[in-house]
Amino acid sequence: MRIVVQDAPFDFGAEAAAFAADRRDMGAIVTFTGVVRDSDAGDLQAMEIEHYPGMTEAALADIATQARTRWSLGDVLVIHRFGRMTPGEPIMMVATAAPHRKDAFEAAEFLMDYLKSRAPFWKKEHRAGQADWVAAKDEDEDALTRW
Amino acid sequence: MRIVVQDAPFDFGAEAAAFAADRRDMGAIVTFTGVVRDSDAGDLQAMEIEHYPGMTEAALADIATQARTRWSLGDVLVIHRFGRMTPGEPIMMVATAAPHRKDAFEAAEFLMDYLKSRAPFWKKEHRAGQADWVAAKDEDEDALTRW
Amino acid sequence: MDVLYFAWVRERIGLPKERIETQAETVADLVAELCAREDRYAAAFADLSALRVAVDQKLTGFDAPLEGAREVAFFPPMTGG
Amino acid sequence: MDVLYFAWVRERIGLPKERIETQAETVADLVAELCAREDRYAAAFADLSALRVAVDQKLTGFDAPLEGAREVAFFPPMTGG
């Protein structure tokens, strides 16, 4: 299990390759990557992510440990950035390795659902002349009820 | 949309990185990779995959097109190998890009469920002195009923 | 018509592909014709529930008509992914 | 006790962290104390349903006791991922 919280960009392909390498006993690897999505108007200049140092790492480790308890997993990776990033840049990724695909998929979705609403990150969108905090969505909170 | 059927190994990290690159309008990228899993006894020498040239490509394209009809997707990638491979080698991968994570996850799971039971591939496991065709699992056929 | 066999169906029948002249109206009729020919066919087609069939590279059922078909393939349930 | 503010709560109150000496028994008591101090606190805490609280870096509710707590943090619903 590896949890990384950093402001530096990360190399999604290299992380995915390293995570998947030499998994002779894990038939299924799932990755999810969140990318800074431009606004529909195409005017997003930057996404800024604030976090709560200390609690962030603890919350992510707790979520990953819960996933390992609930599903048969060989390994879990969570990388989440904070600071300023531009459209097209990866914000975060999770990866799961499991003997079977159902466990790998469900655990990755569980990690994402919890990470969205239970890890202390806050997004702010910067457009020309204005900056707005992204509001939490009811559907993200509702997504937790399925687990 | 890209469908690849080949006997050569593929570089999962490089394919994942290329697929995820420059997705300014897609917030969510999901990948699934299937890896040759060793037997519990650790005696699997090779996995051999037979396929039906022509029908394979058509079936994969049809499954990917169905996914694009059912979910809001920006792109779909399917790579599937045939021939002989050893434990730890990637057999296949799918990747989906979508504005939102729910679409990316569901479409990737749909692709996998259909690809398991509706694309003309057959696996044979080689162990010391014997080779056995892998039997289809009822649970893989049952997985289709959820879509 | 080209008839193709894959996986253990291919192994049991002993060849991957053959050209067959037939007046069979459905896949089931073709199977009956083949089974009447030689034991290896009868052995391969003994349990149709363990087999799948594609006509012109599309999955279909054993009651599918063969009129106009150029290619019929028999194989076990698929195990991709 | 250290009190931390994040995102728009931090912006409204005007600082990320402060040390507060308090006898408040619960988080709600602490919020009432802060609101009584200055308008910017009252503005930040006007709608508690729009806020979340962590005591010693664990998410909890506004009725949570503060006995022994070293750090309390207030912030809006999280938007990670």
Short mmCIF file of C-alpha atoms in Angstrom, two decimals:
data_model
loop_
_atom_site.label_atom_id
_atom_site.label_comp_id
_atom_site.label_asym_id
_atom_site.label_seq_id
_atom_site.Cartn_x
_atom_site.Cartn_y
_atom_site.Cartn_z
CA MET A 1 0.00 0.00 0.00
CA ARG A 2 1.38 3.38 -0.97
CA ILE A 3 -0.19 6.78 -0.19
CA VAL A 4 1.37 9.89 -1.71
CA VAL A 5 0.28 13.50 -1.13
CA GLN A 6 2.38 15.99 -3.06
CA ASP A 7 2.27 19.27 -4.94
CA ALA A 8 4.56 18.08 -7.73
CA PRO A 9 3.04 16.58 -10.88
CA PHE A 10 3.22 12.80 -11.18
CA ASP A 11 3.72 10.60 -14.22
CA PHE A 12 0.52 8.59 -14.55
CA GLY A 13 1.91 6.14 -17.13
CA ALA A 14 5.06 5.44 -15.13
CA GLU A 15 3.08 4.99 -11.90
CA ALA A 16 0.57 2.70 -13.60
CA ALA A 17 3.36 0.64 -15.18
CA ALA A 18 5.25 0.32 -11.89
CA PHE A 19 2.08 -0.65 -10.05
CA ALA A 20 1.15 -3.32 -12.61
CA ALA A 21 4.65 -4.76 -13.01
CA ASP A 22 5.32 -8.34 -11.93
CA ARG A 23 1.88 -9.12 -10.57
CA ARG A 24 2.07 -12.87 -11.17
CA ASP A 25 -0.61 -13.54 -8.55
CA MET A 26 -2.93 -10.61 -9.39
CA GLY A 27 -4.98 -11.08 -12.54
CA ALA A 28 -6.68 -7.68 -12.46
CA ILE A 29 -5.31 -4.16 -12.23
CA VAL A 30 -7.64 -1.14 -12.25
CA THR A 31 -6.51 2.47 -12.35
CA PHE A 32 -8.50 5.67 -12.08
CA THR A 33 -7.00 9.04 -12.91
CA GLY A 34 -8.67 12.36 -12.30
CA VAL A 35 -7.65 15.09 -14.71
CA VAL A 36 -8.27 18.86 -14.40
CA ARG A 37 -11.24 19.35 -16.71
CA ASP A 38 -11.63 22.65 -18.48
CA SER A 39 -14.95 24.47 -18.06
CA ASP A 40 -17.54 24.11 -20.81
CA ALA A 41 -16.70 27.69 -21.79
CA GLY A 42 -13.02 26.72 -22.06
CA ASP A 43 -11.94 29.55 -19.74
CA LEU A 44 -10.49 27.66 -16.77
CA GLN A 45 -7.02 29.03 -16.09
CA ALA A 46 -6.10 26.88 -13.13
CA MET A 47 -7.39 24.55 -10.45
CA GLU A 48 -6.04 25.12 -6.97
CA ILE A 49 -6.31 22.42 -4.35
CA GLU A 50 -6.03 23.12 -0.65
CA HIS A 51 -5.65 20.30 1.83
CA TYR A 52 -5.22 19.61 5.54
CA PRO A 53 -1.67 18.33 6.03
CA GLY A 54 -1.59 15.44 8.48
CA MET A 55 -5.29 14.67 8.32
CA THR A 56 -5.08 14.15 4.54
CA GLU A 57 -2.53 11.35 4.78
CA ALA A 58 -4.37 9.75 7.71
CA ALA A 59 -7.74 9.91 5.90
CA LEU A 60 -6.33 8.41 2.70
CA ALA A 61 -4.57 5.62 4.62
CA ASP A 62 -7.80 4.91 6.49
CA ILE A 63 -9.82 4.71 3.26
CA ALA A 64 -7.23 2.43 1.63
CA THR A 65 -7.15 0.19 4.70
CA GLN A 66 -10.94 -0.06 4.65
CA ALA A 67 -10.76 -1.12 1.00
CA ARG A 68 -8.21 -3.82 1.84
CA THR A 69 -10.49 -5.10 4.58
CA ARG A 70 -13.56 -5.25 2.35
CA TRP A 71 -12.07 -6.72 -0.83
CA SER A 72 -9.44 -9.31 -1.62
CA LEU A 73 -6.67 -7.00 -2.82
CA GLY A 74 -2.98 -7.51 -3.39
CA ASP A 75 -2.11 -3.84 -3.35
CA VAL A 76 -3.49 -0.29 -3.34
CA LEU A 77 -1.94 2.96 -4.55
CA VAL A 78 -3.30 6.47 -3.95
CA ILE A 79 -1.58 9.61 -5.25
CA HIS A 80 -3.23 13.00 -4.73
CA ARG A 81 -1.80 16.40 -5.56
CA PHE A 82 -2.43 19.77 -3.92
CA GLY A 83 -1.51 23.25 -5.09
CA ARG A 84 -2.06 24.79 -8.50
CA MET A 85 -2.56 22.84 -11.74
CA THR A 86 -3.86 23.54 -15.24
CA PRO A 87 -6.46 21.83 -17.47
CA GLY A 88 -5.26 18.44 -18.73
CA GLU A 89 -2.97 17.83 -15.75
CA PRO A 90 -3.60 14.76 -13.59
CA ILE A 91 -4.94 15.66 -10.13
CA MET A 92 -4.82 12.23 -8.58
CA MET A 93 -4.90 8.52 -9.23
CA VAL A 94 -5.84 5.32 -7.48
CA ALA A 95 -4.81 1.82 -8.50
CA THR A 96 -5.94 -1.57 -7.21
CA ALA A 97 -4.53 -5.04 -7.85
CA ALA A 98 -6.65 -8.10 -7.14
CA PRO A 99 -6.82 -11.76 -8.17
CA HIS A 100 -10.23 -11.07 -9.78
CA ARG A 101 -11.63 -8.11 -11.71
CA LYS A 102 -14.74 -7.58 -9.59
CA ASP A 103 -12.66 -6.86 -6.48
CA ALA A 104 -10.29 -4.56 -8.36
CA PHE A 105 -13.15 -2.54 -9.88
CA GLU A 106 -15.28 -2.29 -6.74
CA ALA A 107 -12.34 -1.33 -4.54
CA ALA A 108 -11.25 1.40 -6.99
CA GLU A 109 -14.78 2.83 -7.07
CA PHE A 110 -15.01 2.67 -3.29
CA LEU A 111 -11.68 4.49 -2.95
CA MET A 112 -12.85 7.20 -5.34
CA ASP A 113 -16.24 7.66 -3.67
CA TYR A 114 -14.68 8.02 -0.22
CA LEU A 115 -11.78 10.12 -1.39
CA LYS A 116 -14.22 12.59 -3.02
CA SER A 117 -16.16 13.32 0.16
CA ARG A 118 -14.06 12.14 3.09
CA ALA A 119 -10.48 13.22 2.36
CA PRO A 120 -9.78 16.87 3.28
CA PHE A 121 -9.20 18.44 -0.13
CA TRP A 122 -10.92 21.56 -1.44
CA LYS A 123 -10.87 22.70 -5.05
CA LYS A 124 -10.90 26.30 -6.24
CA GLU A 125 -11.35 27.19 -9.90
CA HIS A 126 -9.55 30.20 -11.31
CA ARG A 127 -11.06 31.95 -14.31
CA ALA A 128 -10.25 35.35 -15.78
CA GLY A 129 -10.82 37.79 -12.93
CA GLN A 130 -12.52 35.38 -10.55
CA ALA A 131 -11.89 32.38 -8.33
CA ASP A 132 -14.62 30.11 -6.95
CA TRP A 133 -14.59 27.23 -4.51
CA VAL A 134 -16.08 24.13 -6.08
CA ALA A 135 -19.27 23.15 -4.25
CA ALA A 136 -19.63 19.56 -3.07
CA LYS A 137 -22.26 17.66 -5.04
CA ASP A 138 -25.15 15.85 -3.38
CA GLU A 139 -24.54 12.94 -5.76
CA ASP A 140 -21.02 12.52 -4.37
CA GLU A 141 -22.35 12.27 -0.82
CA ASP A 142 -25.12 9.95 -2.03
CA ALA A 143 -22.54 7.71 -3.72
CA LEU A 144 -21.32 6.62 -0.26
CA THR A 145 -24.62 4.97 0.58
CA ARG A 146 -23.96 2.10 -1.81
CA TRP A 147 -21.03 0.77 0.22
CA MET B 1 -11.76 4.61 -30.47
CA ARG B 2 -8.91 2.17 -30.97
CA ILE B 3 -9.15 -1.63 -31.12
CA VAL B 4 -5.94 -3.65 -31.27
CA VAL B 5 -5.66 -7.44 -31.56
CA GLN B 6 -2.07 -8.65 -31.65
CA ASP B 7 0.25 -11.42 -30.55
CA ALA B 8 3.07 -9.06 -29.56
CA PRO B 9 3.31 -7.87 -25.94
CA PHE B 10 2.13 -4.31 -25.30
CA ASP B 11 3.47 -1.70 -22.92
CA PHE B 12 0.63 -1.06 -20.46
CA GLY B 13 2.21 2.07 -18.92
CA ALA B 14 2.95 3.65 -22.28
CA GLU B 15 -0.54 2.84 -23.60
CA ALA B 16 -2.17 4.20 -20.43
CA ALA B 17 -0.08 7.38 -20.58
CA ALA B 18 -0.83 7.96 -24.27
CA PHE B 19 -4.54 7.36 -23.68
CA ALA B 20 -4.70 9.79 -20.75
CA ALA B 21 -2.54 12.51 -22.34
CA ASP B 22 -4.10 15.89 -23.07
CA ARG B 23 -7.64 15.08 -22.00
CA ARG B 24 -8.63 18.65 -21.13
CA ASP B 25 -12.33 17.86 -21.49
CA MET B 26 -12.30 14.41 -19.84
CA GLY B 27 -12.04 14.47 -16.05
CA ALA B 28 -11.97 10.71 -15.57
CA ILE B 29 -9.78 7.98 -17.06
CA VAL B 30 -10.23 4.34 -16.06
CA THR B 31 -7.99 1.50 -17.16
CA PHE B 32 -8.30 -2.22 -16.62
CA THR B 33 -5.44 -4.61 -17.31
CA GLY B 34 -5.70 -8.36 -17.23
CA VAL B 35 -2.48 -10.14 -16.31
CA VAL B 36 -1.65 -13.85 -16.70
CA ARG B 37 -2.15 -15.13 -13.19
CA ASP B 38 -0.11 -18.06 -12.00
CA SER B 39 -1.97 -21.05 -10.59
CA ASP B 40 -2.28 -21.35 -6.82
CA ALA B 41 0.28 -24.14 -7.04
CA GLY B 42 2.66 -21.82 -8.90
CA ASP B 43 3.11 -24.28 -11.76
CA LEU B 44 1.62 -22.42 -14.72
CA GLN B 45 4.17 -22.41 -17.51
CA ALA B 46 2.22 -20.49 -20.11
CA MET B 47 -1.18 -19.23 -21.13
CA GLU B 48 -2.09 -19.70 -24.76
CA ILE B 49 -4.89 -17.70 -26.30
CA GLU B 50 -6.64 -18.72 -29.49
CA HIS B 51 -8.96 -16.33 -31.30
CA TYR B 52 -11.13 -16.02 -34.40
CA PRO B 53 -9.42 -13.55 -36.72
CA GLY B 54 -11.95 -11.21 -38.30
CA MET B 55 -14.75 -11.93 -35.86
CA THR B 56 -12.55 -10.86 -32.94
CA GLU B 57 -11.98 -7.35 -34.27
CA ALA B 58 -15.66 -7.01 -35.25
CA ALA B 59 -16.88 -8.21 -31.83
CA LEU B 60 -14.56 -5.86 -29.93
CA ALA B 61 -15.55 -2.91 -32.12
CA ASP B 62 -19.21 -3.76 -31.58
CA ILE B 63 -18.78 -3.93 -27.78
CA ALA B 64 -16.86 -0.63 -27.74
CA THR B 65 -19.51 1.03 -29.90
CA GLN B 66 -22.24 -0.19 -27.58
CA ALA B 67 -20.34 1.33 -24.64
CA ARG B 68 -20.11 4.67 -26.45
CA THR B 69 -23.86 4.58 -27.09
CA ARG B 70 -24.72 3.83 -23.47
CA TRP B 71 -22.34 6.18 -21.65
CA SER B 72 -21.01 9.66 -22.24
CA LEU B 73 -17.47 8.79 -23.28
CA GLY B 74 -14.74 10.75 -24.97
CA ASP B 75 -12.71 7.73 -26.01
CA VAL B 76 -12.33 3.97 -25.69
CA LEU B 77 -9.26 1.76 -26.10
CA VAL B 78 -9.21 -2.04 -26.26
CA ILE B 79 -6.02 -4.07 -26.66
CA HIS B 80 -6.17 -7.87 -26.57
CA ARG B 81 -3.36 -10.30 -27.23
CA PHE B 82 -3.46 -13.81 -28.60
CA GLY B 83 -0.76 -16.49 -28.69
CA ARG B 84 1.48 -17.64 -25.89
CA MET B 85 2.32 -15.61 -22.77
CA THR B 86 3.77 -16.28 -19.33
CA PRO B 87 2.61 -15.44 -15.77
CA GLY B 88 2.91 -11.71 -15.03
CA GLU B 89 2.49 -10.66 -18.69
CA PRO B 90 -0.45 -8.41 -19.59
CA ILE B 91 -3.09 -10.23 -21.65
CA MET B 92 -5.28 -7.26 -22.48
CA MET B 93 -6.38 -3.81 -21.41
CA VAL B 94 -9.33 -1.50 -21.79
CA ALA B 95 -9.35 2.23 -21.12
CA THR B 96 -12.21 4.70 -21.00
CA ALA B 97 -12.19 8.50 -20.86
CA ALA B 98 -15.29 10.38 -19.72
CA PRO B 99 -16.19 13.77 -18.33
CA HIS B 100 -17.36 12.06 -15.11
CA ARG B 101 -16.06 9.09 -13.15
CA LYS B 102 -19.30 7.12 -13.03
CA ASP B 103 -19.42 6.84 -16.82
CA ALA B 104 -15.74 5.92 -17.07
CA PHE B 105 -16.05 3.17 -14.43
CA GLU B 106 -19.33 1.70 -15.67
CA ALA B 107 -18.22 1.65 -19.29
CA ALA B 108 -14.94 -0.07 -18.38
CA GLU B 109 -16.79 -2.74 -16.40
CA PHE B 110 -19.29 -3.21 -19.23
CA LEU B 111 -16.45 -3.62 -21.74
CA MET B 112 -14.80 -6.22 -19.52
CA ASP B 113 -17.99 -8.17 -18.87
CA TYR B 114 -18.82 -8.36 -22.58
CA LEU B 115 -15.28 -9.00 -23.67
CA LYS B 116 -15.05 -11.98 -21.27
CA SER B 117 -18.03 -13.82 -22.71
CA ARG B 118 -18.76 -12.32 -26.14
CA ALA B 119 -15.41 -11.82 -27.83
CA PRO B 120 -14.05 -14.99 -29.49
CA PHE B 121 -11.00 -15.76 -27.36
CA TRP B 122 -10.21 -19.07 -25.72
CA LYS B 123 -7.57 -19.62 -23.05
CA LYS B 124 -5.49 -22.74 -22.61
CA GLU B 125 -3.28 -23.25 -19.56
CA HIS B 126 0.00 -25.10 -19.94
CA ARG B 127 1.41 -26.88 -16.92
CA ALA B 128 4.16 -29.46 -16.71
CA GLY B 129 3.00 -32.29 -18.96
CA GLN B 130 -0.55 -31.08 -19.49
CA ALA B 131 -2.58 -28.40 -21.18
CA ASP B 132 -6.21 -27.57 -20.34
CA TRP B 133 -8.75 -25.28 -21.90
CA VAL B 134 -10.07 -22.80 -19.34
CA ALA B 135 -13.77 -23.38 -18.72
CA ALA B 136 -16.12 -20.39 -18.95
CA LYS B 137 -17.52 -19.42 -15.56
CA ASP B 138 -21.23 -19.12 -14.88
CA GLU B 139 -20.50 -15.91 -12.98
CA ASP B 140 -19.03 -14.34 -16.13
CA GLU B 141 -22.18 -15.13 -18.09
CA ASP B 142 -24.30 -13.91 -15.17
CA ALA B 143 -22.36 -10.63 -15.06
CA LEU B 144 -23.98 -9.65 -18.36
CA THR B 145 -27.44 -9.52 -16.82
CA ARG B 146 -26.67 -6.32 -14.97
CA TRP B 147 -26.34 -4.27 -18.16
CA MET C 1 -19.52 -23.06 -47.09
CA ASP C 2 -16.49 -22.68 -44.83
CA VAL C 3 -16.88 -24.38 -41.46
CA LEU C 4 -14.45 -23.35 -38.72
CA TYR C 5 -13.65 -24.96 -35.39
CA PHE C 6 -11.91 -23.38 -32.41
CA ALA C 7 -10.37 -24.48 -29.11
CA TRP C 8 -11.29 -28.02 -28.01
CA VAL C 9 -13.87 -28.33 -30.82
CA ARG C 10 -10.97 -27.89 -33.27
CA GLU C 11 -8.89 -30.42 -31.34
CA ARG C 12 -11.67 -33.01 -31.21
CA ILE C 13 -12.55 -32.69 -34.87
CA GLY C 14 -8.87 -32.52 -35.75
CA LEU C 15 -8.84 -29.57 -38.12
CA PRO C 16 -9.38 -25.80 -37.91
CA LYS C 17 -11.38 -25.33 -41.08
CA GLU C 18 -12.98 -27.23 -43.92
CA ARG C 19 -15.11 -26.54 -46.94
CA ILE C 20 -18.47 -28.31 -46.84
CA GLU C 21 -21.09 -28.54 -49.56
CA THR C 22 -24.44 -28.77 -47.84
CA GLN C 23 -28.13 -28.17 -48.34
CA ALA C 24 -28.67 -27.82 -44.57
CA GLU C 25 -31.28 -25.18 -43.85
CA THR C 26 -30.24 -24.41 -40.27
CA VAL C 27 -27.16 -24.72 -38.08
CA ALA C 28 -28.83 -27.66 -36.32
CA ASP C 29 -29.30 -29.42 -39.67
CA LEU C 30 -25.63 -28.91 -40.46
CA VAL C 31 -24.63 -30.31 -37.07
CA ALA C 32 -26.80 -33.39 -37.70
CA GLU C 33 -25.16 -33.88 -41.11
CA LEU C 34 -21.68 -33.64 -39.60
CA CYS C 35 -22.48 -35.99 -36.72
CA ALA C 36 -23.75 -38.59 -39.20
CA ARG C 37 -20.43 -38.45 -41.04
CA GLU C 38 -17.86 -39.54 -38.49
CA ASP C 39 -17.51 -40.25 -34.79
CA ARG C 40 -15.16 -37.34 -34.17
CA TYR C 41 -17.96 -34.95 -35.15
CA ALA C 42 -20.48 -36.77 -32.99
CA ALA C 43 -17.99 -36.52 -30.10
CA ALA C 44 -17.43 -32.79 -30.61
CA PHE C 45 -21.15 -32.01 -30.92
CA ALA C 46 -22.36 -34.40 -28.21
CA ASP C 47 -23.49 -31.60 -25.89
CA LEU C 48 -24.74 -28.58 -27.80
CA SER C 49 -25.27 -26.63 -24.56
CA ALA C 50 -21.47 -26.59 -24.21
CA LEU C 51 -21.07 -25.06 -27.68
CA ARG C 52 -21.53 -21.70 -29.31
CA VAL C 53 -22.01 -20.95 -32.99
CA ALA C 54 -21.34 -17.95 -35.22
CA VAL C 55 -22.72 -17.52 -38.72
CA ASP C 56 -20.73 -15.11 -40.85
CA GLN C 57 -18.84 -14.05 -37.72
CA LYS C 58 -21.93 -13.17 -35.70
CA LEU C 59 -22.95 -15.14 -32.61
CA THR C 60 -26.29 -16.83 -33.13
CA GLY C 61 -28.31 -19.88 -32.07
CA PHE C 62 -28.47 -23.44 -33.43
CA ASP C 63 -31.84 -22.68 -35.02
CA ALA C 64 -30.29 -19.95 -37.18
CA PRO C 65 -30.95 -20.30 -40.96
CA LEU C 66 -27.95 -20.92 -43.22
CA GLU C 67 -29.35 -19.47 -46.43
CA GLY C 68 -26.70 -17.25 -47.97
CA ALA C 69 -24.17 -17.99 -45.21
CA ARG C 70 -20.52 -18.18 -46.26
CA GLU C 71 -18.95 -19.11 -42.95
CA VAL C 72 -20.10 -21.07 -39.90
CA ALA C 73 -17.93 -21.43 -36.79
CA PHE C 74 -18.30 -23.75 -33.80
CA PHE C 75 -16.52 -23.21 -30.50
CA PRO C 76 -16.86 -23.50 -26.72
CA PRO C 77 -18.07 -20.57 -24.56
CA MET C 78 -15.54 -17.77 -24.85
CA THR C 79 -12.97 -17.02 -22.17
CA GLY C 80 -11.43 -13.69 -23.11
CA GLY C 81 -10.29 -10.85 -20.90
CA MET D 1 -6.29 24.52 21.55
CA ASP D 2 -5.36 25.04 17.90
CA VAL D 3 -8.29 25.98 15.70
CA LEU D 4 -7.80 25.61 11.95
CA TYR D 5 -9.87 26.92 9.05
CA PHE D 6 -9.81 25.73 5.44
CA ALA D 7 -11.12 26.90 2.05
CA TRP D 8 -13.81 29.59 2.22
CA VAL D 9 -14.05 29.28 6.01
CA ARG D 10 -10.40 30.34 6.17
CA GLU D 11 -11.06 33.19 3.74
CA ARG D 12 -14.10 34.46 5.65
CA ILE D 13 -12.41 34.35 9.02
CA GLY D 14 -9.24 35.75 7.52
CA LEU D 15 -6.67 33.34 8.93
CA PRO D 16 -5.70 29.68 8.60
CA LYS D 17 -5.03 28.90 12.24
CA GLU D 18 -5.22 30.43 15.69
CA ARG D 19 -4.61 29.39 19.27
CA ILE D 20 -7.73 29.68 21.42
CA GLU D 21 -8.02 29.25 25.19
CA THR D 22 -11.49 27.92 25.84
CA GLN D 23 -13.57 26.00 28.38
CA ALA D 24 -16.05 24.97 25.67
CA GLU D 25 -17.30 21.46 26.31
CA THR D 26 -18.39 20.67 22.76
CA VAL D 27 -17.66 21.84 19.24
CA ALA D 28 -21.03 23.64 19.22
CA ASP D 29 -20.04 25.53 22.40
CA LEU D 30 -16.77 26.59 20.75
CA VAL D 31 -18.66 27.79 17.67
CA ALA D 32 -21.01 29.85 19.89
CA GLU D 33 -18.01 31.40 21.66
CA LEU D 34 -16.36 32.32 18.36
CA CYS D 35 -19.57 33.75 16.88
CA ALA D 36 -20.00 35.97 19.92
CA ARG D 37 -16.52 37.41 19.39
CA GLU D 38 -16.66 39.05 15.98
CA ASP D 39 -18.89 39.31 12.93
CA ARG D 40 -16.49 37.46 10.66
CA TYR D 41 -16.92 34.32 12.79
CA ALA D 42 -20.69 34.74 12.85
CA ALA D 43 -20.57 35.08 9.04
CA ALA D 44 -18.41 31.97 8.61
CA PHE D 45 -20.55 29.86 10.96
CA ALA D 46 -23.95 31.20 9.87
CA ASP D 47 -25.02 27.87 8.32
CA LEU D 48 -23.58 24.89 10.16
CA SER D 49 -25.13 22.47 7.67
CA ALA D 50 -22.65 23.86 5.12
CA LEU D 51 -19.71 23.09 7.42
CA ARG D 52 -17.75 20.06 8.52
CA VAL D 53 -15.60 19.70 11.63
CA ALA D 54 -12.64 17.54 12.58
CA VAL D 55 -11.35 17.09 16.13
CA ASP D 56 -7.74 15.94 16.28
CA GLN D 57 -7.87 15.29 12.53
CA LYS D 58 -10.90 13.01 12.66
CA LEU D 59 -14.23 14.00 11.10
CA THR D 60 -16.93 14.32 13.74
CA GLY D 61 -20.17 16.17 14.53
CA PHE D 62 -20.83 19.53 16.16
CA ASP D 63 -21.98 17.77 19.32
CA ALA D 64 -18.53 16.17 19.79
CA PRO D 65 -16.88 16.76 23.19
CA LEU D 66 -13.67 18.79 23.27
CA GLU D 67 -12.17 17.37 26.44
CA GLY D 68 -8.51 16.58 25.78
CA ALA D 69 -8.67 17.86 22.19
CA ARG D 70 -5.58 19.59 20.87
CA GLU D 71 -6.81 20.60 17.41
CA VAL D 72 -10.19 21.50 15.95
CA ALA D 73 -10.66 22.26 12.25
CA PHE D 74 -13.61 23.81 10.40
CA PHE D 75 -14.11 23.54 6.67
CA PRO D 76 -16.72 23.15 3.91
CA PRO D 77 -17.72 19.72 2.54
CA MET D 78 -14.67 18.18 0.89
CA THR D 79 -14.18 18.14 -2.87
CA GLY D 80 -11.24 15.83 -3.51
CA GLY D 81 -10.68 13.36 -6.31
#
